[in-house]
Tab-separated table of C-alpha atoms and ligand atoms in Angstrom:
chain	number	residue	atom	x	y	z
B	1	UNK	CA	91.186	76.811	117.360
B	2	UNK	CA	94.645	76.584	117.082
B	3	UNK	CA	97.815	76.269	119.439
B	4	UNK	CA	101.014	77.058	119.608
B	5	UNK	CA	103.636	76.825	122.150
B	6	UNK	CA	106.076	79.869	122.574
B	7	UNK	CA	109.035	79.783	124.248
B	8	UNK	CA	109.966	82.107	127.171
B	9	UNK	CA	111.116	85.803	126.266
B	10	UNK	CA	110.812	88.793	128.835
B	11	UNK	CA	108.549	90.101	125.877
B	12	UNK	CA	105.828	87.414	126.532
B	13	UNK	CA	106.476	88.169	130.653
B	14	UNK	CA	105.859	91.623	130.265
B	15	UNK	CA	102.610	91.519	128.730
B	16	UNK	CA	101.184	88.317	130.807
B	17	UNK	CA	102.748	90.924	133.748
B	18	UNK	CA	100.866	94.446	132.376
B	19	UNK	CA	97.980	92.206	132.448
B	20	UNK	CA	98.202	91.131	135.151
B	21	UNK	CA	98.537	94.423	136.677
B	22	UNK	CA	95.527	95.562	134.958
B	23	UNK	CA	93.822	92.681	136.259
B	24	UNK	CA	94.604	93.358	140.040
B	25	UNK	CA	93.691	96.705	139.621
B	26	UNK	CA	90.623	96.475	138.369
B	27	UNK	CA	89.961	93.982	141.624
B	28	UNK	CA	90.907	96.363	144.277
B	29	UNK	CA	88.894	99.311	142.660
B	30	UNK	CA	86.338	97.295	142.116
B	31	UNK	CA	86.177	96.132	145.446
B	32	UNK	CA	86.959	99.420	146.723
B	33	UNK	CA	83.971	101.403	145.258
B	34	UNK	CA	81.594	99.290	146.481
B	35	UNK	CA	83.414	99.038	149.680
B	36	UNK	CA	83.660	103.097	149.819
B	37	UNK	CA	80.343	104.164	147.802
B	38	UNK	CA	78.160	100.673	147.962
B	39	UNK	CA	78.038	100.928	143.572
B	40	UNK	CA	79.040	98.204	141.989
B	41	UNK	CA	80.987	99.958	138.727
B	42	UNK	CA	79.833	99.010	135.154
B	43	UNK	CA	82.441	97.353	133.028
B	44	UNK	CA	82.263	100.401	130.708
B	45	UNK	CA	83.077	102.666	133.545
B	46	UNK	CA	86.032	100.612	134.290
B	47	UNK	CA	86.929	100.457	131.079
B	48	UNK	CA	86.875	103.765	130.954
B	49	UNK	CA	89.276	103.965	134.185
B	50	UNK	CA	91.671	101.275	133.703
B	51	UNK	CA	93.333	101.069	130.464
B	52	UNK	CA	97.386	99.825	130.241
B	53	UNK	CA	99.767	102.013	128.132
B	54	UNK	CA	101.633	98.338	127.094
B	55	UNK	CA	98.623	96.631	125.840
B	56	UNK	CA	96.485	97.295	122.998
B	57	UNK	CA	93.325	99.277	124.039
B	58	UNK	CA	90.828	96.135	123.275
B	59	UNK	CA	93.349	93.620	125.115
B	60	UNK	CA	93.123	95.815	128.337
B	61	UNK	CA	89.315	95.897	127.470
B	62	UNK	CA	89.246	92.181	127.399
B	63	UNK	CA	91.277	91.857	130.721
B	64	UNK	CA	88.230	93.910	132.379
B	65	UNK	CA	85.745	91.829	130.842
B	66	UNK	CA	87.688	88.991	132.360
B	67	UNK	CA	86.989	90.202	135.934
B	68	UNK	CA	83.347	90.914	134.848
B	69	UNK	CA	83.144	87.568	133.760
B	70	UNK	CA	84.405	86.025	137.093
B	71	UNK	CA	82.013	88.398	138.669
B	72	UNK	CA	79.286	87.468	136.864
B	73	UNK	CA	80.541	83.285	137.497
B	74	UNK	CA	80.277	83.529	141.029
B	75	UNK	CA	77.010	85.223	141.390
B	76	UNK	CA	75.504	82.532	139.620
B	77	UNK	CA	77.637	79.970	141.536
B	78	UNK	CA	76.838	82.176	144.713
B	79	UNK	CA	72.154	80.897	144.123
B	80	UNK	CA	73.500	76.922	145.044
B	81	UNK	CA	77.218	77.059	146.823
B	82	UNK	CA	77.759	79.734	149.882
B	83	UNK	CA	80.752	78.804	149.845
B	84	UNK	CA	81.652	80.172	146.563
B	85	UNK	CA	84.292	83.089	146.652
B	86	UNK	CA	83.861	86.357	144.670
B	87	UNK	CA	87.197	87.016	142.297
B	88	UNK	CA	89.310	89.009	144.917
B	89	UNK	CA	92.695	87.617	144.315
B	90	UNK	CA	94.915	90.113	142.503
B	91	UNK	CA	97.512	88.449	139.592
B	92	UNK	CA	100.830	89.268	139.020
B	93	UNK	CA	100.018	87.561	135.307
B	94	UNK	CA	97.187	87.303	133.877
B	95	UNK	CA	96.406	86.120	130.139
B	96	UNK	CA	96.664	88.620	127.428
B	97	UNK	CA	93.795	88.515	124.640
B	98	UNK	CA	93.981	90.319	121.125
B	99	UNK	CA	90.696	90.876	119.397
B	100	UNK	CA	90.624	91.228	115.355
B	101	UNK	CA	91.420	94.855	115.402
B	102	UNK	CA	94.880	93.933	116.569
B	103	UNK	CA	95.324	91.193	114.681
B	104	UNK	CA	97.378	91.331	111.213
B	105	UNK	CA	98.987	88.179	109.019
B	106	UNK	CA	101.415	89.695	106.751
B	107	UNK	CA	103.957	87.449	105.320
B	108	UNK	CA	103.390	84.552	107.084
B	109	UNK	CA	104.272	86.197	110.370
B	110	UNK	CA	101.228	86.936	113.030
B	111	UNK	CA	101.205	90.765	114.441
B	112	UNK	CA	99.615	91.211	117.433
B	113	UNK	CA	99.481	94.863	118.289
B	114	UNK	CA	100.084	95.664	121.931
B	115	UNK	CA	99.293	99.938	121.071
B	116	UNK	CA	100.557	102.832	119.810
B	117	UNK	CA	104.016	102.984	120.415
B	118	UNK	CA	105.059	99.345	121.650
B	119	UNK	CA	106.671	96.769	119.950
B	120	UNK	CA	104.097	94.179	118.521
B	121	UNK	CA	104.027	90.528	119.258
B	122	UNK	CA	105.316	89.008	116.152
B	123	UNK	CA	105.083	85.225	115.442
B	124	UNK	CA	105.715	82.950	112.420
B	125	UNK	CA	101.883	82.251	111.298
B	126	UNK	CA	101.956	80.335	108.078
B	127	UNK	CA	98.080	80.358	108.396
B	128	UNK	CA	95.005	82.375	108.127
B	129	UNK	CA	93.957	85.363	110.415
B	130	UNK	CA	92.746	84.489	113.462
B	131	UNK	CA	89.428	86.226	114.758
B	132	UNK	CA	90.988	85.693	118.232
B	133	UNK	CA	94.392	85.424	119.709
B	134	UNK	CA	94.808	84.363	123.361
B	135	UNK	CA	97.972	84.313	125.394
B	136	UNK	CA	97.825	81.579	128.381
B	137	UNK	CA	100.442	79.547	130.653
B	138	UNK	CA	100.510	75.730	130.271
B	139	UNK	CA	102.364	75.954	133.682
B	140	UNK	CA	106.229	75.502	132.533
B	141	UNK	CA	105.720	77.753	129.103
B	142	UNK	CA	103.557	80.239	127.101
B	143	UNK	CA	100.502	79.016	124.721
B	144	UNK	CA	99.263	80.727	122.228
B	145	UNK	CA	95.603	80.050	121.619
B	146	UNK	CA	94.193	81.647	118.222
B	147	UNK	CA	90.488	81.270	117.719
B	148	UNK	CA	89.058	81.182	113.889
B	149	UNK	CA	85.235	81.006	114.607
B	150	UNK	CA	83.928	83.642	111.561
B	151	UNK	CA	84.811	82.707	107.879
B	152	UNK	CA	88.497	84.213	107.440
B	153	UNK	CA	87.831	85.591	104.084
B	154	UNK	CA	86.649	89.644	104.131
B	155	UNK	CA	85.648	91.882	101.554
B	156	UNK	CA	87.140	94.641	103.613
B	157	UNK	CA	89.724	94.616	106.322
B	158	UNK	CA	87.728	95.142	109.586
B	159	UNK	CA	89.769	96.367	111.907
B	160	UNK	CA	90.366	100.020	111.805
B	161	UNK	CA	86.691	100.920	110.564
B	162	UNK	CA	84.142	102.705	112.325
B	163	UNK	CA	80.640	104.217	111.228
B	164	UNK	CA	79.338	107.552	112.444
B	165	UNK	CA	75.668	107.922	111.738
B	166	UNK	CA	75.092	111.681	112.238
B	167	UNK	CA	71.896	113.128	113.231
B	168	UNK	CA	70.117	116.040	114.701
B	169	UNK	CA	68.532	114.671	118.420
B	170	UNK	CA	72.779	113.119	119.169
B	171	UNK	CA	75.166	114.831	116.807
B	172	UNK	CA	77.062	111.712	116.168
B	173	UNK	CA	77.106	108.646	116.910
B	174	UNK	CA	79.632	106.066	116.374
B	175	UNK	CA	80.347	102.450	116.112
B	176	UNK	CA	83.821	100.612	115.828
B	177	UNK	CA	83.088	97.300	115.467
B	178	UNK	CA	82.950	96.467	119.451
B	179	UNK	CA	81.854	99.926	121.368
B	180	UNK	CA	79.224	102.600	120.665
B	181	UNK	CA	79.235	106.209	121.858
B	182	UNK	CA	76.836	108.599	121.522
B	183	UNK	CA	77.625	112.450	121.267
B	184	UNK	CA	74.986	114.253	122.742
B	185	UNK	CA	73.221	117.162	120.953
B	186	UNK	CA	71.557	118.147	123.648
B	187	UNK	CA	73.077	121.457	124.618
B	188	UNK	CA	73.418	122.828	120.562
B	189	UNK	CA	69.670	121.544	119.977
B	190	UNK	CA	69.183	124.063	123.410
B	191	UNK	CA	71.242	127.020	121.468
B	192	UNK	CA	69.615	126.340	118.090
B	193	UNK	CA	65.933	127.059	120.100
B	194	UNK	CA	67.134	129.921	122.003
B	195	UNK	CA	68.882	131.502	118.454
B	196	UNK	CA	65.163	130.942	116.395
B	197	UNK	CA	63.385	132.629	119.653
B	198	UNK	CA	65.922	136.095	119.572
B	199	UNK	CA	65.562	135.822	115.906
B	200	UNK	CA	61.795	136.125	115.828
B	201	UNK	CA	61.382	138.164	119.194
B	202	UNK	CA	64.101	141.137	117.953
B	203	UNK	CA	62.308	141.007	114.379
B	204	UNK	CA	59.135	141.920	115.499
B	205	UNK	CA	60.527	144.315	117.789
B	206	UNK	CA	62.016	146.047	115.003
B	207	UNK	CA	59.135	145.694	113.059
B	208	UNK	CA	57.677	148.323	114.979
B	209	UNK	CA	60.472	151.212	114.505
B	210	UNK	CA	61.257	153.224	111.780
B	211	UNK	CA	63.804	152.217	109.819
B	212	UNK	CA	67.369	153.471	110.226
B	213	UNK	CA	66.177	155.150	113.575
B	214	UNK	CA	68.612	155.590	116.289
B	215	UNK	CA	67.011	153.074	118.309
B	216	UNK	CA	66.638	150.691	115.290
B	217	UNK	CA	70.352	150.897	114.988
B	218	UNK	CA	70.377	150.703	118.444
B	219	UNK	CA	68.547	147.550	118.077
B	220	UNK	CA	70.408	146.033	115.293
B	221	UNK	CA	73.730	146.294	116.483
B	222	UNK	CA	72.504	144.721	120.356
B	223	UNK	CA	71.310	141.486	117.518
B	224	UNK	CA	74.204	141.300	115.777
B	225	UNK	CA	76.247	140.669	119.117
B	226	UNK	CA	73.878	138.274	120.595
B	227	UNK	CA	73.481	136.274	117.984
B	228	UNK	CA	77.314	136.274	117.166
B	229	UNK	CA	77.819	134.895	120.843
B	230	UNK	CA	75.016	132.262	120.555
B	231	UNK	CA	76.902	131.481	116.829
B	232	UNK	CA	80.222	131.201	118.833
B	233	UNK	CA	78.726	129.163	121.508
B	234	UNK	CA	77.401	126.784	119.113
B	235	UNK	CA	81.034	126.146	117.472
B	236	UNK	CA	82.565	125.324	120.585
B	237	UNK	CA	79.768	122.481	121.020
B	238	UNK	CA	80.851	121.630	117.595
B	239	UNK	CA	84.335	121.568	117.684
B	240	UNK	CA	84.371	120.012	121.441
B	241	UNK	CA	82.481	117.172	120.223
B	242	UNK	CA	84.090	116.353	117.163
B	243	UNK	CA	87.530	116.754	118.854
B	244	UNK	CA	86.718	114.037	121.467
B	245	UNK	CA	84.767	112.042	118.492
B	246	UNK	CA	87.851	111.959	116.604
B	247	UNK	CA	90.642	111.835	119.004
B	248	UNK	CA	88.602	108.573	120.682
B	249	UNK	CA	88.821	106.700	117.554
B	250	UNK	CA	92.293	107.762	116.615
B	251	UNK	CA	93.186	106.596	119.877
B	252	UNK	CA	91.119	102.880	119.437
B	253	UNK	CA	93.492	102.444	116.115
B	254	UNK	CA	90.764	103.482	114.119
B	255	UNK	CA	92.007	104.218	110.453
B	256	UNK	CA	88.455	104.802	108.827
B	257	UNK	CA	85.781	106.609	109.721
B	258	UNK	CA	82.881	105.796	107.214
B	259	UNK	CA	79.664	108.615	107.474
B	260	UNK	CA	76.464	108.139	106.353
B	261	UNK	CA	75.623	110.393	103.576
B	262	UNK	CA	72.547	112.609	104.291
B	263	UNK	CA	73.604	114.907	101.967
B	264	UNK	CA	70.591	115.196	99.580
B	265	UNK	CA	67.772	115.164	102.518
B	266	UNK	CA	67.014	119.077	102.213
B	267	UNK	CA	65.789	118.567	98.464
B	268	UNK	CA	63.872	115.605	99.538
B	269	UNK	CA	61.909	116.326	102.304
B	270	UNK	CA	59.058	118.506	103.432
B	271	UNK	CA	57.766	118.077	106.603
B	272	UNK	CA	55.599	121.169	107.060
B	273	UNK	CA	57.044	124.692	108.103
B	274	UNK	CA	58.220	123.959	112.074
B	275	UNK	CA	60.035	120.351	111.087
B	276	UNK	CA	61.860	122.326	108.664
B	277	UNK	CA	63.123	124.620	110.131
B	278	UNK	CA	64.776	122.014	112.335
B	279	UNK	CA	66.069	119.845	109.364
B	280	UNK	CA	67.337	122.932	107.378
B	281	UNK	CA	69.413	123.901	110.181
B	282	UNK	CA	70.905	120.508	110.603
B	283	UNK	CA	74.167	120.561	111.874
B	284	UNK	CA	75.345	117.482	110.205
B	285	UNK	CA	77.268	119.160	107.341
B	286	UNK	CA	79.521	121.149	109.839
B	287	UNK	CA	79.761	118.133	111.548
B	288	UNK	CA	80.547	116.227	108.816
B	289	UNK	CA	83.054	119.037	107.817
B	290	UNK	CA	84.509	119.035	111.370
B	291	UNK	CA	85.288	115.623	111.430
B	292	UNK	CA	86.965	114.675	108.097
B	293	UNK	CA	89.527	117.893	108.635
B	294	UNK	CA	90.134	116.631	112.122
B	295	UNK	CA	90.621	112.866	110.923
B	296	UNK	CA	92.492	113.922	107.923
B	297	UNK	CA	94.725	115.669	110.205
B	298	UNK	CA	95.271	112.494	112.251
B	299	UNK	CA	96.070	110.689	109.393
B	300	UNK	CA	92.410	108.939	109.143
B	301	UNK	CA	90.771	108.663	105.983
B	302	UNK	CA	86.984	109.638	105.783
B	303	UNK	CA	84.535	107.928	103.447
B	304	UNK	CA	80.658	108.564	102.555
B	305	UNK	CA	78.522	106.031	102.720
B	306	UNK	CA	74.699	105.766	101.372
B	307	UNK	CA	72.668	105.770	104.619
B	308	UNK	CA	69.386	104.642	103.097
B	309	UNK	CA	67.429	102.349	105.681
B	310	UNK	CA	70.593	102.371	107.814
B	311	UNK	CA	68.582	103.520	110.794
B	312	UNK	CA	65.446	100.985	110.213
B	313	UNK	CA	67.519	97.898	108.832
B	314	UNK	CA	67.902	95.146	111.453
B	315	UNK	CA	71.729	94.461	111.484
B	316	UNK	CA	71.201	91.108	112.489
B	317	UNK	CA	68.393	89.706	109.765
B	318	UNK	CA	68.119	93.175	107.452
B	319	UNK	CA	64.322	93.352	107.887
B	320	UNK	CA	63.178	96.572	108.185
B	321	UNK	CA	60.577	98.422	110.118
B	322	UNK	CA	60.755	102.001	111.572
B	323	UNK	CA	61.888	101.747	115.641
B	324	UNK	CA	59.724	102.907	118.690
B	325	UNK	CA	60.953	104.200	121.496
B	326	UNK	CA	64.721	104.668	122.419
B	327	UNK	CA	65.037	100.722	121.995
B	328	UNK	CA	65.129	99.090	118.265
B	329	UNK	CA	63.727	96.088	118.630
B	330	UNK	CA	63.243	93.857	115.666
B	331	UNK	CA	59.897	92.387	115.317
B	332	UNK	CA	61.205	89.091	112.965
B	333	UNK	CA	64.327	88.128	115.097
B	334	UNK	CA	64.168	89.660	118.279
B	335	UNK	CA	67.889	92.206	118.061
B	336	UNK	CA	67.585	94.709	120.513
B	337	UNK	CA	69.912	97.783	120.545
B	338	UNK	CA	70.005	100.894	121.804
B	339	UNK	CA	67.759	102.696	118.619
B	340	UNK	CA	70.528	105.409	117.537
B	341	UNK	CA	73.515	102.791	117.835
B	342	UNK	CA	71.388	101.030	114.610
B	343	UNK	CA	72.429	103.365	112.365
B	344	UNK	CA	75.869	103.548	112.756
B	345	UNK	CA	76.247	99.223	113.192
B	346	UNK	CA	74.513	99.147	109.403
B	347	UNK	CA	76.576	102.291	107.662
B	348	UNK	CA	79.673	100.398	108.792
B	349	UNK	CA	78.461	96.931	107.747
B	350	UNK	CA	77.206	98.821	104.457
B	351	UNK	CA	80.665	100.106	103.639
B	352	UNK	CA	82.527	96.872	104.897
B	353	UNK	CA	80.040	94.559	103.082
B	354	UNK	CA	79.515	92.573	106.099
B	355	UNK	CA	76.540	89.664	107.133
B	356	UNK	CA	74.817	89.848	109.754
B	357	UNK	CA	76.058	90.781	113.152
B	358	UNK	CA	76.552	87.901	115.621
B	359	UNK	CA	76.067	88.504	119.685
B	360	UNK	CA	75.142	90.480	122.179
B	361	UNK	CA	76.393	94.214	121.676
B	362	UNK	CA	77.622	96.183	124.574
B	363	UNK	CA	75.236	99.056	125.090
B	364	UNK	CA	76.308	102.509	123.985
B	365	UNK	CA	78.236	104.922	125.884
B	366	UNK	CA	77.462	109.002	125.746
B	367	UNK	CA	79.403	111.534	125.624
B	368	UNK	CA	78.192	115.275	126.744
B	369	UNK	CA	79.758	118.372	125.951
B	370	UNK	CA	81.147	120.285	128.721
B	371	UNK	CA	82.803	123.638	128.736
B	372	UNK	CA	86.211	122.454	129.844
B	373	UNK	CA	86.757	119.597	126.732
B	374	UNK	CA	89.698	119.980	124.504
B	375	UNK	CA	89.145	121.927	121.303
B	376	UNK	CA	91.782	120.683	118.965
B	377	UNK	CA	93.202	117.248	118.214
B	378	UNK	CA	95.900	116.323	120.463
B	379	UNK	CA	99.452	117.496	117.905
B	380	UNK	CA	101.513	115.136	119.938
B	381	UNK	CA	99.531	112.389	119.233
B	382	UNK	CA	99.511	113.547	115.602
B	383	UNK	CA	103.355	113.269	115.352
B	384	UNK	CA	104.037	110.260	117.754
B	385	UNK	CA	105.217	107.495	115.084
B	386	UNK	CA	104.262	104.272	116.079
B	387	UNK	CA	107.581	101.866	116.438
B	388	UNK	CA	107.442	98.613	114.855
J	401	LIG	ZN1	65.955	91.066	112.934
């Protein structure tokens, strides 16, 4: 841990002040749901609600896991002092917290990002990268607290780098280094049944005509349209889901997106006629294909990464064993994790060459296509240049 005082600028006021706003409102809508609909909101809901256009998406995270945190406090405090009081006071500042992916050290200056398109906090840093960079008041001034409690030295620049472990139950699904989401496959899996059943069902009924009959033209040309509509149908799911895949992790600073390479599971695997069928129709290739264009577009780069074991490998002490159920639990350490997050933690250790992962993860998030989602990457996102 290291500290350093800062003096005064209205640059330091107005982020202490964004927090702070963020801060209050996640305490009155907080209080308000449960006040108004008796739920008490997960933090990833309200994360997913509050965010602050002058702080860096994971500092406005950190700010609602600061409520949470006071939440959490006072329920404990609640089981021996009735007195205790729930966090209900609103801040006009409140700390501001940078976590490594907004974190750079170039030439002995520290650069905290505060987000696309706002100036970043820059401060003389003759030292190593911090893993944590906190922004408090002593009471008369600003401190700046930066916390080094992982080895400094990386093979691979963290920040920036997620893994997408694609797959045929969720059609992605993706890990940045702090969340998960899940893309649901639900829906195409649904389309992909329904387009095997017309297949078979208006084969056999054509079986039985003649050949070039009217009504076997009849036929064919009433198969040609519906399955061109299911084939359409399927795209959209496709492009939806990639779109919000993509545009999410643009918009999380991600510069990366590492994919583990299934590439060469059709010529390895036979798992008797009806599995086949399934895996031969995987999707992941389009996916695959979907998402580097749409990165590329953004400016991402797209990598492939060797996704042997990646779904059985404990990321915490690499033992490996095949998961039950939707939880991975590993039998040597204990880990749990949501079973398809697994995949995507180890493809982006794999390609960032990293130990073991330390902590409690935050459980996945999903993501379900619906008909009304944006089909192409955002273009003014694409041409917004960030201002340094
Ligand atoms: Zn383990």
């Amino acid at each position: 841990m290291r500290r350093l005082r800062l003096p005064n600028t209205p640059q330091l006021d107005a982020l202490a002040r964004a927090a702070g706003e963020l801060y209050s409102a996640v305490v009155v809508d907080f209080w308000r749901t449960v006040r108004k609909r008796g739920i008490w909101l997960k933090p990833s809901s309200m994360m997913r609600w509050h965010t602050s256009n002058q702080l860096h998406a994971h500092s406005a995270d950190a700010v609602v896991q600061s409520f949470y945190a006071a939440l959490k406090s006072w329920r404990k405090r609640r089981k021996t002092d009735p007195q205790a009081k729930p966090p209900y006071r609103r801040r006009r500042y409140f700390r501001v917290q940078w976590k490594s992916s907004a974190i750079r050290v170039r030439e002995g200056t520290l650069i905290l990002s505060n987000g696309r398109g706002n100036t970043p906090l820059v401060v003389p840093w003759p030292w190593e990268a911090p893993v944590l960079v906190e922004l408090g008041w002593t009471g008369t001034d600003y401190e700046l607290r930066a916390v080094y409690s992982r080895p400094a030295a990386e093979p691979v620049a963290e920040g920036g780098v997620a893994g997408a472990d694609l797959g045929e139950v969720h059609l992605a699904v993706v890990y940045d280094g702090e969340r998960t989401t899940i893309y649901n496959g639900r829906e195409l899996r649904a389309k992909r049944q329904h387009q095997n059943k017309l297949k078979a069902h208006l084969a056999a009924k054509q079986s039985r005509m003649r050949k070039g009959s009217r009504r076997w033209r009849k036929l064919r040309r009433s198969k040609q349209k519906q399955l061109r509509k299911l084939e359409n149908q399927i795209w959209d799911i496709l492009h939806k889901q990639t779109t919000a895949l993509v545009s999410t992790l643009h918009e999380r600073g991600v510069q990366t997106v590492v994919i583990g390479d299934v590439r060469d599971l059709r010529k390895r695997v036979d798992y008797g006629p009806a599995a086949n069928q399934r895996i031969h129709q995987m999707v992941t290739g389009r996916v695959r294909w979907l998402i580097t264009y749409k990165a590329e577009q953004l400016g991402m780069r797209v990598v492939l990464q060797d996704e042997s074991y990646t779904s059985q490998e404990c990321p915490r002490c690499g033992s490996r064993h095949k998961p039950r159920g939707r939880e991975y639990t590993c039998l040597v350490c204990g880990f749990r994790f949501h079973r398809d997050g697994v995949g995507a933690v180890n493809i982006r250790r794999k390609y960032l060459g990293l130990g073991p992962v330390v902590g409690v993860m935050a459980s996945p998030t999903g993501v379900r296509w619906h008909p009304h989602q944006r089909t192409c990457v955002a273009r003014d996102k694409r041409e917004r240049i960030p201002a340094l």
